[in-house]
Short mmCIF file of C-alpha atoms and ligand atoms in Angstrom, two decimals:
data_model
loop_
_atom_site.label_atom_id
_atom_site.label_comp_id
_atom_site.label_asym_id
_atom_site.label_seq_id
_atom_site.Cartn_x
_atom_site.Cartn_y
_atom_site.Cartn_z
CA MET A 141 23.58 -58.38 10.39
CA LYS A 142 20.37 -56.84 9.11
CA PHE A 143 19.86 -55.99 5.43
CA PHE A 144 18.28 -52.87 4.01
CA ALA A 145 17.39 -52.74 0.31
CA ASP A 146 18.67 -49.56 -1.35
CA SER A 147 15.86 -48.99 -3.82
CA ALA A 148 12.44 -47.47 -4.46
CA ASP A 149 11.49 -50.00 -7.14
CA ILE A 150 8.38 -51.64 -5.69
CA ALA A 151 8.59 -54.83 -7.77
CA GLU A 152 12.25 -55.37 -6.82
CA LEU A 153 11.56 -54.59 -3.17
CA ARG A 154 8.62 -57.01 -3.04
CA ALA A 155 10.74 -59.77 -4.62
CA CYS A 156 13.52 -59.25 -2.06
CA HIS A 157 10.98 -58.99 0.75
CA ASP A 158 9.50 -62.36 -0.23
CA MET A 159 13.02 -63.85 -0.03
CA GLY A 160 13.42 -62.53 3.52
CA LEU A 161 16.11 -60.09 2.46
CA VAL A 162 14.45 -56.85 3.55
CA ASP A 163 14.81 -55.77 7.17
CA GLY A 164 14.25 -52.21 5.98
CA VAL A 165 14.75 -49.89 3.01
CA THR A 166 16.96 -46.93 2.23
CA THR A 167 16.30 -44.31 -0.42
CA ASN A 168 18.02 -41.09 -1.43
CA PRO A 169 17.04 -38.26 -3.78
CA SER A 170 18.67 -40.03 -6.76
CA ILE A 171 16.80 -43.27 -6.05
CA ILE A 172 13.47 -41.43 -5.71
CA ALA A 173 14.12 -39.50 -8.94
CA LYS A 174 14.88 -42.81 -10.71
CA SER A 175 11.53 -44.22 -9.57
CA GLY A 176 9.77 -41.43 -11.47
CA ARG A 177 7.24 -41.13 -8.63
CA LYS A 178 6.41 -38.54 -5.96
CA ILE A 179 8.39 -39.13 -2.77
CA ARG A 180 5.36 -39.19 -0.43
CA GLU A 181 3.54 -41.71 -2.61
CA VAL A 182 6.46 -44.10 -3.07
CA ILE A 183 7.57 -43.99 0.59
CA ALA A 184 3.96 -44.66 1.69
CA GLU A 185 3.75 -47.66 -0.65
CA ILE A 186 7.05 -49.08 0.63
CA CYS A 187 5.89 -48.63 4.24
CA SER A 188 2.67 -50.53 3.44
CA PHE A 189 4.60 -53.82 3.22
CA VAL A 190 7.98 -53.19 4.89
CA GLU A 191 7.77 -53.21 8.67
CA GLY A 192 11.38 -52.17 9.39
CA PRO A 193 12.91 -48.70 9.04
CA VAL A 194 12.40 -46.95 5.69
CA SER A 195 14.82 -44.06 5.15
CA ALA A 196 13.51 -40.98 3.35
CA GLU A 197 15.97 -38.15 2.76
CA VAL A 198 15.43 -34.42 3.14
CA ALA A 199 16.58 -32.19 0.26
CA ALA A 200 16.83 -28.93 2.25
CA LEU A 201 20.27 -27.83 3.42
CA ASP A 202 19.20 -25.45 6.21
CA PHE A 203 17.94 -26.53 9.65
CA ASP A 204 14.43 -25.08 9.32
CA GLY A 205 13.98 -26.64 5.90
CA MET A 206 15.20 -30.00 7.15
CA VAL A 207 12.78 -29.88 10.07
CA ARG A 208 9.90 -28.99 7.77
CA GLU A 209 10.70 -31.67 5.19
CA GLY A 210 11.65 -34.30 7.79
CA SER A 211 8.37 -33.70 9.66
CA GLU A 212 6.43 -34.21 6.41
CA LEU A 213 8.32 -37.41 5.68
CA SER A 214 8.06 -38.86 9.20
CA ALA A 215 4.29 -38.22 9.15
CA ILE A 216 3.95 -40.73 6.28
CA ALA A 217 4.41 -43.75 8.57
CA LYS A 218 5.79 -44.64 11.98
CA ASN A 219 8.68 -46.61 10.48
CA VAL A 220 10.07 -43.73 8.42
CA ALA A 221 13.65 -42.82 9.36
CA VAL A 222 14.44 -39.24 8.41
CA LYS A 223 17.69 -39.15 6.46
CA VAL A 224 19.86 -36.06 6.87
CA PRO A 225 23.29 -35.21 5.47
CA LEU A 226 26.35 -35.05 7.71
CA THR A 227 26.53 -31.27 8.03
CA PRO A 228 26.15 -28.96 11.06
CA ALA A 229 22.50 -28.30 10.09
CA GLY A 230 21.95 -32.02 9.48
CA LEU A 231 23.22 -32.94 12.95
CA LYS A 232 21.15 -30.19 14.53
CA ALA A 233 18.10 -31.62 12.74
CA CYS A 234 19.17 -35.08 13.95
CA ARG A 235 19.01 -33.88 17.58
CA HIS A 236 15.63 -32.28 16.91
CA PHE A 237 14.09 -35.47 15.52
CA ARG A 238 15.67 -37.76 18.11
CA GLU A 239 14.12 -35.62 20.88
CA LYS A 240 10.78 -36.39 19.23
CA ASP A 241 11.68 -40.09 19.11
CA VAL A 242 11.83 -40.11 15.30
CA MET A 243 14.51 -42.41 13.81
CA VAL A 244 17.32 -40.59 12.02
CA ASN A 245 19.75 -41.92 9.43
CA VAL A 246 22.78 -39.63 9.07
CA THR A 247 24.07 -40.05 5.55
CA LEU A 248 27.09 -39.17 3.40
CA CYS A 249 29.60 -40.14 6.11
CA PHE A 250 33.16 -40.43 4.84
CA SER A 251 35.28 -40.19 8.02
CA ALA A 252 35.41 -41.67 11.51
CA ASN A 253 35.25 -38.18 13.03
CA GLN A 254 32.01 -37.49 11.16
CA ALA A 255 30.62 -40.77 12.52
CA LEU A 256 31.64 -39.74 16.04
CA LEU A 257 29.73 -36.46 15.66
CA ALA A 258 26.63 -38.31 14.40
CA ALA A 259 26.70 -40.66 17.40
CA LYS A 260 27.02 -37.68 19.77
CA ALA A 261 23.96 -36.18 18.06
CA GLY A 262 22.05 -39.37 18.87
CA ALA A 263 21.72 -40.74 15.32
CA THR A 264 19.83 -44.02 15.01
CA PHE A 265 21.92 -44.98 11.97
CA ILE A 266 25.21 -43.74 10.55
CA SER A 267 25.73 -44.42 6.85
CA PRO A 268 29.41 -44.65 5.87
CA PHE A 269 29.66 -44.88 2.06
CA VAL A 270 32.20 -47.62 1.37
CA GLY A 271 31.86 -47.83 -2.42
CA ARG A 272 32.23 -44.09 -2.97
CA LEU A 273 35.50 -44.09 -0.97
CA ASP A 274 36.72 -47.04 -3.05
CA ASP A 275 35.76 -45.04 -6.16
CA ILE A 276 38.37 -42.39 -5.29
CA GLY A 277 41.05 -44.92 -4.40
CA LEU A 278 40.59 -44.89 -0.61
CA PRO A 279 40.02 -48.08 1.42
CA GLY A 280 36.30 -47.70 2.14
CA MET A 281 36.02 -50.76 4.34
CA ASP A 282 38.67 -49.42 6.75
CA LEU A 283 36.15 -46.75 7.73
CA ILE A 284 33.69 -49.38 8.94
CA GLY A 285 36.38 -50.84 11.23
CA GLU A 286 37.35 -47.43 12.60
CA ILE A 287 33.74 -46.54 13.40
CA ARG A 288 33.13 -49.96 15.01
CA THR A 289 36.14 -49.41 17.31
CA ILE A 290 35.12 -45.86 18.26
CA TYR A 291 31.48 -46.75 18.93
CA ASP A 292 32.53 -49.76 21.04
CA ASN A 293 35.12 -47.68 22.94
CA TYR A 294 32.42 -45.30 24.13
CA GLY A 295 29.33 -47.50 24.14
CA PHE A 296 27.48 -45.47 21.50
CA ASP A 297 24.29 -47.22 20.43
CA THR A 298 24.15 -45.63 16.96
CA ASN A 299 23.86 -48.45 14.42
CA ILE A 300 26.53 -48.74 11.77
CA LEU A 301 24.74 -49.01 8.44
CA ALA A 302 27.38 -49.91 5.87
CA ALA A 303 26.23 -48.09 2.73
CA SER A 304 27.26 -47.83 -0.89
CA MET A 305 27.74 -51.59 -0.85
CA ARG A 306 28.36 -52.58 -4.45
CA THR A 307 29.35 -56.26 -4.17
CA VAL A 308 28.62 -59.34 -2.10
CA ASN A 309 32.23 -59.16 -0.92
CA HIS A 310 31.53 -55.70 0.53
CA ILE A 311 28.70 -57.23 2.55
CA LYS A 312 30.86 -60.12 3.78
CA GLU A 313 33.66 -57.79 4.84
CA ALA A 314 31.28 -55.41 6.61
CA ALA A 315 29.72 -58.38 8.44
CA LEU A 316 33.16 -59.67 9.49
CA ILE A 317 34.05 -56.24 10.88
CA GLY A 318 30.76 -56.06 12.76
CA ALA A 319 28.61 -53.50 10.95
CA ASP A 320 25.09 -53.72 12.38
CA TYR A 321 23.37 -53.26 9.00
CA ALA A 322 24.26 -53.17 5.32
CA THR A 323 22.27 -51.48 2.60
CA ALA A 324 22.65 -52.62 -0.99
CA PRO A 325 20.70 -52.64 -4.26
CA PRO A 326 18.33 -55.64 -4.62
CA ALA A 327 20.60 -57.25 -7.25
CA VAL A 328 23.49 -57.37 -4.75
CA LEU A 329 21.25 -58.75 -1.98
CA LYS A 330 19.91 -61.49 -4.28
CA ALA A 331 23.46 -62.36 -5.35
CA LEU A 332 24.18 -63.37 -1.73
CA TYR A 333 22.40 -66.65 -2.55
CA SER A 334 24.64 -67.45 -5.50
CA HIS A 335 27.53 -69.89 -5.67
CA PRO A 336 28.56 -71.74 -8.85
CA LEU A 337 29.11 -74.95 -6.86
CA THR A 338 25.52 -74.82 -5.61
CA ASP A 339 24.27 -74.66 -9.23
CA LYS A 340 26.72 -77.38 -10.32
CA GLY A 341 25.73 -79.62 -7.41
CA ILE A 342 22.01 -79.31 -8.19
CA GLU A 343 22.69 -80.09 -11.84
CA SER A 344 24.68 -83.27 -11.10
CA PHE A 345 22.29 -84.50 -8.38
CA LEU A 346 19.32 -84.06 -10.73
CA ALA A 347 21.11 -85.85 -13.58
CA ASP A 348 21.84 -88.85 -11.30
CA TRP A 349 18.30 -88.80 -9.96
CA LYS A 350 16.87 -88.87 -13.46
CA LYS A 351 19.08 -91.85 -14.33
CA SER A 352 17.84 -93.74 -11.23
CA GLY A 353 14.28 -93.59 -12.57
CA GLN A 354 12.97 -92.87 -9.06
CA SER A 355 10.37 -90.35 -7.95
CA ILE A 356 9.38 -89.14 -4.50
C1 E4P B 532 22.66 -45.29 1.17
O1 E4P B 532 21.83 -44.89 1.95
C2 E4P B 532 22.78 -44.77 -0.18
O2 E4P B 532 21.50 -44.60 -0.72
C3 E4P B 532 23.52 -45.71 -1.07
O3 E4P B 532 24.12 -46.78 -0.38
C4 E4P B 532 24.47 -45.03 -2.02
O4 E4P B 532 25.08 -46.00 -2.83
P1 E4P B 532 25.89 -45.60 -4.12
O5 E4P B 532 27.18 -44.95 -3.68
O6 E4P B 532 26.16 -46.90 -4.82
O7 E4P B 532 25.03 -44.68 -4.91
#
């Protein structure tokens, strides 16, 4: 499974990148707004040190607007993936950009049928939002399994990018089901390292080592 960091915070992204946790980056309009920076500037800076796909989302809702904004965004760097919402105009824009060999991340997917449509439109990534389904009392992770089955049934090569991952358990479950990618905030990615028994083990080993009086 590959990891994308869901953030536009350069310091956080660099820290995760140094830990080998960044196969790519996803952003959305809320994340860009939180950064307090202009979208072109922040996406360009991310692309200067992240080699994998960097998703930048259009804000337009109509096809022409999406094409205009997506073209601007994809011109920033070769590894920009244009992110479009799962709407008829979004999937039309997806076809447009895929014909030009630009990566497309189809976002805001909440059903298996929507994911099927995105695959038929040639999406590079489909982003099913697990956490937001959980938020309204629906089993978000079931959607990942349904999409995996459908894509395997028909040999679609659209990558399943499990999104809205809020916990390390989300990431484990998505990996067990076979999602190709997961995108999560840097704090969740860094938490993948953590286990209380690792900390406890280090503590007891170091205490015994100190008592032995040895050094290496
Ligand atoms: C993915 O591309 C989205 O930016 C993200 O996963 C949304 O997560 P949230 O539901 O926690 O905001």
